[in-house]
Each structure stands twice: as C-alpha cells, then as structure tokens.
Short mmCIF file of C-alpha atoms in Angstrom, two decimals:
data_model
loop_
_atom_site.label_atom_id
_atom_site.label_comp_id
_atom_site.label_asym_id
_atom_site.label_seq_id
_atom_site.Cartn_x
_atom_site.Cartn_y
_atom_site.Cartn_z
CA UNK A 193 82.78 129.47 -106.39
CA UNK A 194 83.51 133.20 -106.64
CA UNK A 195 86.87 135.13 -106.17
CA UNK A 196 86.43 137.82 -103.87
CA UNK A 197 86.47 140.22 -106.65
CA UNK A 198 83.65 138.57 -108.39
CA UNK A 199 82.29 138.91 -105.49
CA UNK A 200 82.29 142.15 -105.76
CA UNK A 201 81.04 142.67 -109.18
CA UNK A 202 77.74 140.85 -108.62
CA UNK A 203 77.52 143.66 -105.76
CA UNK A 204 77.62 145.87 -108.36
CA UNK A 205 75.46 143.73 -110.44
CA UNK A 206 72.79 143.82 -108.03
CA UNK A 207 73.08 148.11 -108.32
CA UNK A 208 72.70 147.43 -112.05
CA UNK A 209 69.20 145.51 -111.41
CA UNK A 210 67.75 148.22 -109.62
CA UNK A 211 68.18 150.56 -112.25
CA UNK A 212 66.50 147.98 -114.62
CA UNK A 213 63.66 147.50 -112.18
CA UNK A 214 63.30 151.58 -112.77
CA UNK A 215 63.44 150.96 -116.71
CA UNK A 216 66.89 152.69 -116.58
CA UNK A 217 69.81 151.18 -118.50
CA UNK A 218 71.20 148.78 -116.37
CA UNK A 219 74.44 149.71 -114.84
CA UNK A 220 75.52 149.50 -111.40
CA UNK A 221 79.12 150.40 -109.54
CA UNK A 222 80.49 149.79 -106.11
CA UNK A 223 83.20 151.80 -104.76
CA UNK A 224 85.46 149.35 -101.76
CA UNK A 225 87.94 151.05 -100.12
CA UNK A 226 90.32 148.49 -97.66
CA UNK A 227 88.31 145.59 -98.40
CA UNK A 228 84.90 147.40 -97.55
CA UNK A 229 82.19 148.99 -100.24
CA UNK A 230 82.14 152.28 -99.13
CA UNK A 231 79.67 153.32 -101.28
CA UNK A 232 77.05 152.14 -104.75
CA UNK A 233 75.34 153.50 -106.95
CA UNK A 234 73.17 152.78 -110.22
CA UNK A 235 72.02 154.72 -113.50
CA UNK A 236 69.34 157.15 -112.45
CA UNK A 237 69.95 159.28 -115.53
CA UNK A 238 66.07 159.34 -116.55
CA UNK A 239 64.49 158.92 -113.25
CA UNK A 240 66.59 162.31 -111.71
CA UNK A 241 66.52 163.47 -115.23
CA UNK A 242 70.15 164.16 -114.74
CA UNK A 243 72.83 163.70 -117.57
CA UNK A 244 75.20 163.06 -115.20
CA UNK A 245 73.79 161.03 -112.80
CA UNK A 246 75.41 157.58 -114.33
CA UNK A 247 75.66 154.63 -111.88
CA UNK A 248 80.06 155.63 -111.53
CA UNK A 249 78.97 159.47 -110.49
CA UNK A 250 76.42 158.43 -108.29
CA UNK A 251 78.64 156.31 -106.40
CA UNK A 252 81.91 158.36 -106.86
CA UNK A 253 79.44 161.37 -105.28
CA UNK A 254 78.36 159.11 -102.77
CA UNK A 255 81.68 158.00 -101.61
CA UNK A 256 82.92 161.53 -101.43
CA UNK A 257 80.05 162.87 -99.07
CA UNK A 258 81.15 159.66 -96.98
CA UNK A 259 84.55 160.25 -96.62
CA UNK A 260 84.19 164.05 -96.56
CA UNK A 261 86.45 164.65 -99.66
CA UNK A 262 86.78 164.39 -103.53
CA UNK A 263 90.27 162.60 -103.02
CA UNK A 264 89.49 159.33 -103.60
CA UNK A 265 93.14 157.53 -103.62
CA UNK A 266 93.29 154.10 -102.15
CA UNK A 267 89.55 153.04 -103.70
CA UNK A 268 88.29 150.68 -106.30
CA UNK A 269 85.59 151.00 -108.16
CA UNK A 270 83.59 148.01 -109.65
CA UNK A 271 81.44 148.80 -112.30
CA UNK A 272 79.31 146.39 -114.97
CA UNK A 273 79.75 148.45 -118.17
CA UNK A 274 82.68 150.24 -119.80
CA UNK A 275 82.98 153.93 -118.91
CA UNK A 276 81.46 156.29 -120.91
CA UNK A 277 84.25 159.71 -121.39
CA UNK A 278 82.08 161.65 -118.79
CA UNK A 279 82.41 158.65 -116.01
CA UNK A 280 86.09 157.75 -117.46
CA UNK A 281 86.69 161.54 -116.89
CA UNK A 282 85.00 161.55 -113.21
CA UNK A 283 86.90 158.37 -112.48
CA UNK A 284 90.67 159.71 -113.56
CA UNK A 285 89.41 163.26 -111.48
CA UNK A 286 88.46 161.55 -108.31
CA UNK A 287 92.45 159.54 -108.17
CA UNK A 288 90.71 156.14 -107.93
CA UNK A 289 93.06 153.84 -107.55
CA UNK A 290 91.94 150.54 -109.82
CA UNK A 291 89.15 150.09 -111.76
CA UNK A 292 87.51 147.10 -112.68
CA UNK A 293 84.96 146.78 -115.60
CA UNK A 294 82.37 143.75 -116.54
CA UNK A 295 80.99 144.44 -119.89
CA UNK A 296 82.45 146.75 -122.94
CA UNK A 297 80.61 149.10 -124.50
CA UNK A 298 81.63 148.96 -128.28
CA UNK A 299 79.96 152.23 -129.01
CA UNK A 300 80.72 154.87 -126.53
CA UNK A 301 83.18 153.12 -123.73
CA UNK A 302 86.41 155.30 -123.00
CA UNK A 303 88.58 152.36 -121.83
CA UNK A 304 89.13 150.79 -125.54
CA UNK A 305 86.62 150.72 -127.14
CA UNK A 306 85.54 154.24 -128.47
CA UNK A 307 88.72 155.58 -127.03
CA UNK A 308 90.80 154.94 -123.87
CA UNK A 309 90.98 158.03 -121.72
CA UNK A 310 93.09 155.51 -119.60
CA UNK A 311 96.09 156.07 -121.47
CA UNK A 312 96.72 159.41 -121.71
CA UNK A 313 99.81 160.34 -120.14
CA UNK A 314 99.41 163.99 -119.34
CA UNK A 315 96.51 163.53 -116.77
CA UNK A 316 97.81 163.95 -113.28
CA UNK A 317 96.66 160.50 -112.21
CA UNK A 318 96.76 157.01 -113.66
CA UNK A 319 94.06 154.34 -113.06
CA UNK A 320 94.66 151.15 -113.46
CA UNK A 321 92.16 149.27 -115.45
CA UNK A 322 91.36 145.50 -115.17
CA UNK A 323 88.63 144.64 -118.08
CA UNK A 324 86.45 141.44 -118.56
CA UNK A 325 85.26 140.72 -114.71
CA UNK A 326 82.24 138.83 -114.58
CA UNK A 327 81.76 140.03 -118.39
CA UNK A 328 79.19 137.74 -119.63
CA UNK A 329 76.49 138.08 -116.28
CA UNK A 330 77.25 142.07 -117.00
CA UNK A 331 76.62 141.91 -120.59
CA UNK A 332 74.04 139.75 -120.35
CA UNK A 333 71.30 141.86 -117.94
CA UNK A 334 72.19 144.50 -120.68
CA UNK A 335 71.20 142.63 -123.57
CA UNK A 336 68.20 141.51 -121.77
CA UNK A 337 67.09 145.10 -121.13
CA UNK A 338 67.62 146.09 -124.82
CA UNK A 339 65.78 142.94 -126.23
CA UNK A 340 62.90 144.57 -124.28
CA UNK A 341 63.12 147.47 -124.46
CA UNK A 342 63.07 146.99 -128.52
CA UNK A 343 60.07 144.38 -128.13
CA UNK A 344 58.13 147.41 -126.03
CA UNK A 345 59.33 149.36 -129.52
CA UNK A 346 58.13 147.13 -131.77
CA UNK A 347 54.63 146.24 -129.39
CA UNK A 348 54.28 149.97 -129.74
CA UNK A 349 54.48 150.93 -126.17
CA UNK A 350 57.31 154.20 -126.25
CA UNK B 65 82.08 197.22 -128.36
CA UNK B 66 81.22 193.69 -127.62
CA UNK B 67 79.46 191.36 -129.66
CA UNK B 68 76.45 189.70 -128.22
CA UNK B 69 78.68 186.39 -128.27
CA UNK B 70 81.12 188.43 -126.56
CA UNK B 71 78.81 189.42 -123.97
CA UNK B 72 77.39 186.47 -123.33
CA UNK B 73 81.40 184.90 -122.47
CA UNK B 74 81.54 187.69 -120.36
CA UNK B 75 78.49 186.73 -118.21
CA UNK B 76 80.48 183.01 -117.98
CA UNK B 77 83.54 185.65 -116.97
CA UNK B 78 81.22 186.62 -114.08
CA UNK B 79 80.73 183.04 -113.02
CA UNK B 80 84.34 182.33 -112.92
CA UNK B 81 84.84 185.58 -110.82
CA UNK B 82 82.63 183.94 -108.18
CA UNK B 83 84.85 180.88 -108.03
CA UNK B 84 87.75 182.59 -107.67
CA UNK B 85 86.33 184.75 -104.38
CA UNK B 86 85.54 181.05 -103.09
CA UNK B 87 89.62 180.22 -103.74
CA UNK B 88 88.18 177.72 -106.67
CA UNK B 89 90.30 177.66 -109.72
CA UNK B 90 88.40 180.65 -111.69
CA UNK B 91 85.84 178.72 -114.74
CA UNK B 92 82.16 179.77 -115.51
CA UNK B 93 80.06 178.40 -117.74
CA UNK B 94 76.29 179.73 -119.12
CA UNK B 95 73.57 178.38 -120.90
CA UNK B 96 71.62 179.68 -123.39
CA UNK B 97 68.29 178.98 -125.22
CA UNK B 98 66.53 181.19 -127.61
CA UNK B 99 69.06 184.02 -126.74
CA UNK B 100 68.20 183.63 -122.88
CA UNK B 101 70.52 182.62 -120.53
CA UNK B 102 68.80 179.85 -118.67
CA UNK B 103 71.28 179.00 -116.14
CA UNK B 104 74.72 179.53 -114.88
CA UNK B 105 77.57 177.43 -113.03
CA UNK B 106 80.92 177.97 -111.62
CA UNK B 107 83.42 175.59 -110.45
CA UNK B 108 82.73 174.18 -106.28
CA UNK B 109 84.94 171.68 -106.47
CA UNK B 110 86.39 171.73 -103.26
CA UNK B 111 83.62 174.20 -101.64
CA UNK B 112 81.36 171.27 -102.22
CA UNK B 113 84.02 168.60 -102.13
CA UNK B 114 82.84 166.83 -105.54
CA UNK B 115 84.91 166.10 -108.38
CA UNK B 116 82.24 166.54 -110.68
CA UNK B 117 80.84 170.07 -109.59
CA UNK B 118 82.86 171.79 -112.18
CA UNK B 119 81.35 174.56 -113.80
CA UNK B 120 80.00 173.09 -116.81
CA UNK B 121 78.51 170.23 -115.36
CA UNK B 122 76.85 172.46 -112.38
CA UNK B 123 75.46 174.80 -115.60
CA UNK B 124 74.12 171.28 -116.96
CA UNK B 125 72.59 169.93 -113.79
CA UNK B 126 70.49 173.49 -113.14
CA UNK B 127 69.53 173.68 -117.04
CA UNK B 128 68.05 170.52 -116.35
CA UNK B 129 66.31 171.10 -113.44
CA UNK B 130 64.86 174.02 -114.84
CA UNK B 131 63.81 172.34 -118.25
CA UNK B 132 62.26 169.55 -116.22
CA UNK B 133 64.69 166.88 -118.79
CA UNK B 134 68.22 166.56 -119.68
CA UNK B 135 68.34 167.13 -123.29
CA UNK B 136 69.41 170.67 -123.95
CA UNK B 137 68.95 170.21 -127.60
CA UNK B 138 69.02 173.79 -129.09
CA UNK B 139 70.87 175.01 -126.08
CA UNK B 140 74.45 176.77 -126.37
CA UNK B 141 76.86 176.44 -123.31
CA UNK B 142 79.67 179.57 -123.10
CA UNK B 143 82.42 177.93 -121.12
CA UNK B 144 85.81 180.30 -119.93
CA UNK B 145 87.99 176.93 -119.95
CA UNK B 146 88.23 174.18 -122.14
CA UNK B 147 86.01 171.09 -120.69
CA UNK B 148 87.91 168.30 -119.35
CA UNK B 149 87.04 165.33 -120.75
CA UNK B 150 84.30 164.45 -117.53
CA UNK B 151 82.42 167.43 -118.71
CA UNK B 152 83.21 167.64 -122.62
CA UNK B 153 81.32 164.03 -122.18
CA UNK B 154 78.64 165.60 -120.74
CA UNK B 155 78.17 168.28 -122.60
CA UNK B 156 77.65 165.73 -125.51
CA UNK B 157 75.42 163.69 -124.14
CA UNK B 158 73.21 166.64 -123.07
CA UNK B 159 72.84 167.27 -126.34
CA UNK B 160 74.03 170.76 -126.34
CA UNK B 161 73.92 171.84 -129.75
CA UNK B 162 77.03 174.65 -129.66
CA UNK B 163 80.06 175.40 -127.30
CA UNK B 164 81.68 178.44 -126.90
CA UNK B 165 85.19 178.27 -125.65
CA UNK B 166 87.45 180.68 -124.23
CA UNK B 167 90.65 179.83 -123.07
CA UNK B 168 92.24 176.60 -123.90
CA UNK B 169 93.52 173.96 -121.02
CA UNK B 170 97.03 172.84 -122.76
CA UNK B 171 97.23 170.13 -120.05
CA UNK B 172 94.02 168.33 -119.80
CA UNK B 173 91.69 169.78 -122.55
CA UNK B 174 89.10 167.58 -124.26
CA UNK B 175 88.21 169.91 -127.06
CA UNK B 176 91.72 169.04 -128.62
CA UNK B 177 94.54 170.06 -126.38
CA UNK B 178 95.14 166.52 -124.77
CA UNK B 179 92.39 164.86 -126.82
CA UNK B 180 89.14 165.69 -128.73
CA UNK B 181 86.47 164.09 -127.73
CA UNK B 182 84.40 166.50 -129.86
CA UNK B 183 85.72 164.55 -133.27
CA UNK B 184 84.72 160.88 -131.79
CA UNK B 185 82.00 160.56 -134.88
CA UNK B 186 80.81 157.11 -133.05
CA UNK B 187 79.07 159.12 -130.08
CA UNK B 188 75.23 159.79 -130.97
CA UNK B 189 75.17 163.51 -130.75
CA UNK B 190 77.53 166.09 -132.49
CA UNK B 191 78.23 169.34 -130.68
CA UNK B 192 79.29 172.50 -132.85
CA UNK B 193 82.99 173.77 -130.86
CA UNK B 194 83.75 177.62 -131.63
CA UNK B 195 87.03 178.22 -130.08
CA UNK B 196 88.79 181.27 -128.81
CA UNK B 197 86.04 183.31 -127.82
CA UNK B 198 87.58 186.00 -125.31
CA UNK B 199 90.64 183.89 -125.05
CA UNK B 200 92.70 186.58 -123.87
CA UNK B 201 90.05 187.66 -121.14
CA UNK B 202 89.65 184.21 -119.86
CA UNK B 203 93.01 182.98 -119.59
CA UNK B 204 94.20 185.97 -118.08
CA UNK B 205 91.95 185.81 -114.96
CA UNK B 206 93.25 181.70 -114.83
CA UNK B 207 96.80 183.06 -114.70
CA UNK B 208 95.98 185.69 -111.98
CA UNK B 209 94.76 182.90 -110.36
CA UNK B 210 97.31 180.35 -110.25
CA UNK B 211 100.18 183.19 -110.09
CA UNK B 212 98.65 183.90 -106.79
CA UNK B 213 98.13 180.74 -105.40
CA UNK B 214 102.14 180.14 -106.68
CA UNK B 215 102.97 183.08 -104.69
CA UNK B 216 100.81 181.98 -101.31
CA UNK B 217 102.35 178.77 -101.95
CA UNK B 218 105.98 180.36 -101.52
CA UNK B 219 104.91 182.02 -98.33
CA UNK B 220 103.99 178.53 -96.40
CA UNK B 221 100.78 179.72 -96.73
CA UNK B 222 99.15 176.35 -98.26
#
C-alpha cells in the first residue's frame, strides 16, 4: 500500500522509464501543484541533444508554459535522482515550494552529496527538501540501465 | 585599444544591451570556437516566461543546435555576469572548455561569490574561469539597470 506521495514518485518513475526506453539515463520528475501533476517530464538530454534538457527542466519548462509564468510557488516537484547544480539551480530559480528526491547521486547531486545548493542562505528562496522517497525502486531502474549500458560496453556495441 | 578578448566581451555587452531594451535584467553571453563566434544569448526570462532562458543557457541551447550535439568541447563562452549556479552547471556539463567573466554577482554567483561550483573537482569536466574581463563595463550597464528600475519603482510605476 502506497502513501499518496509514493504515489507520486512512481508517477515520476514511470517518466524515468521512458527515458530508458530512449537509451537516455533514466530520470523522470513530476511537478503537482494542489494535489494535481501539473506537469512531467524525463531526461531527453541526448535525444534533443540539449545539455539542459534534464527530466527537472523539462518539467519545470513545461509547468511554466502551463501556468503562463516562471513563478512556480505553491508546487512540488517529484523527481527519482538527486539534482544535479544546473536542475538544483533551476529548481531554487523557479520558487518551488518542496522537493522530493528518490535516489542520491553520490557523484554530482547538489542536495548532499556533491554539494547542497539547498542550504545556501543568500538565495532569495528556500526549498524544502525531503530525500529517500521510494529510494530503492529509483535507484534501482538506474543501476539497471548502467549494468547495461556497461554490458553493451563490454559486448562492444558503443 | 581593445584586446581581441576585450572585443569579444564587448559583443556579449551587445547581447546584454538587447535585454535591457526588452526591460530584462541586462546579461549577454557569446560563444566562441576557433576564434568564431558561433552563437549568442541574452537573458528572456520573463519575455519568454522561463526560468532557465538566461543568457548563458540560451547561448548553450543555440551552440548546440548549430553543432548538431551538446558538447562544446573547445568552445569559450564570454559571459557579462557571473553564472548562477543553474547555468555555471551547465556550462560544465557542456563541456565548455574556458569562461570569460565580467562582472561578478555578489549575491548569487556560482563562480565564487556565493559558492564555486567551478572548484567541485568530483564533476567530470573542468572549465578554465578568467575573471574580471571588462568588469567595469559590465557592471556598470547592471547598475544603470537596476538604478532605473529603483527609480520607476519609486514612481508607482511597477
């Protein structure tokens, strides 16, 4: 039985295994505003060939051509992996309210692990950060994809 | 006399001017391969209503475009402003291989001023920061900017 904001996640989940079904890092987000997911999105960095289109921006660009501003004050995002500094930056820009993350990303997350851009004080907006949601499913799907993607490696295939 | 460095900050200069006609805070950014500006960007922010269309990142997305991938390897961005830490993040992980900066961003800065995201060794590319490049040029046209929008401010005008 899941909580409603496991619920969530494995919404986000889902955005996370269309980007593997595209051979792109799996990561997915959801952004809910009053109880409703106002917008998703998932890594489409090599398929748009865009640096910056991670699964947050997507969805954080998405929810701002919905609502018709960048103001985004009042929303969650739920997202599978640990913010990179570019999405950590994106997030603290576009005033989300709470964030809520699945896996970390020991190597380049900027929530803890690499750095936490969450705890800077002199930003003009605070997000609040909730870590560890649904953190084995997300880290799991990401292993997955790397255990392949290193067996394609070692098979000779990129 | 202006150096070629020099010059090229002054064609990000240009950029910036073009935000500030659009009543965007004034920051260009260009791109340059081989001693060829390949493309340009200036902050839309709110004429596009996306947190993430700052200038650096719009300079990123069009490089791309045009290159047909999103490694700039080689490249050399020329930025008025020091990046945030949404765009200093993607600056690294376009690869870029040098950044030019002009004026520094005391408040929110990623190249050192609130953090530097720059001296993270743990991220898998390492971008050369020059610093101060037409400071005095840059920040003045920032402080025309927000001196005015002070002043409209005091009028009721905003």
């Amino acid at each position: 039985m899941y909580t409603r904001k496991e619920q969530l996640m494995i919404k986000a989940l889902n955005q996370a295994k269309l980007a593997y079904k595209k051979g792109e890092t799996p990561v997915g987000a959801i952004i809910v505003r009053d109880g409703q997911i106002i917008s998703r999105g998932h890594n489409l960095k090599e398929t748009k060939k865009d640096v910056t289109s991670h699964a947050e921006i997507e969805a954080i660009r998405r929810a701002a051509r919905k609502l018709g501003t960048w103001r985004l004050d009042g929303c969650e995002m739920y997202v599978t992996l640990e913010p990179c500094p570019m999405c950590a930056g994106a997030i603290i820009q576009s005033r989300i309210s709470t964030l809520y993350i699945g896996a970390m990303d020991n190597r380049a997350g900027a929530a803890g692990s690499a750095i936490d851009l969450f705890r800077i004080g002199q930003f003009n907006h605070r997000v609040d950060v909730v870590i560890g949601l649904l953190f084995e499913e997300c880290g799991e799907l990401l292993k997955d994809f790397f255990r392949n993607a290193r067996r394609d490696a070692d098979k000779g295939y990129k």
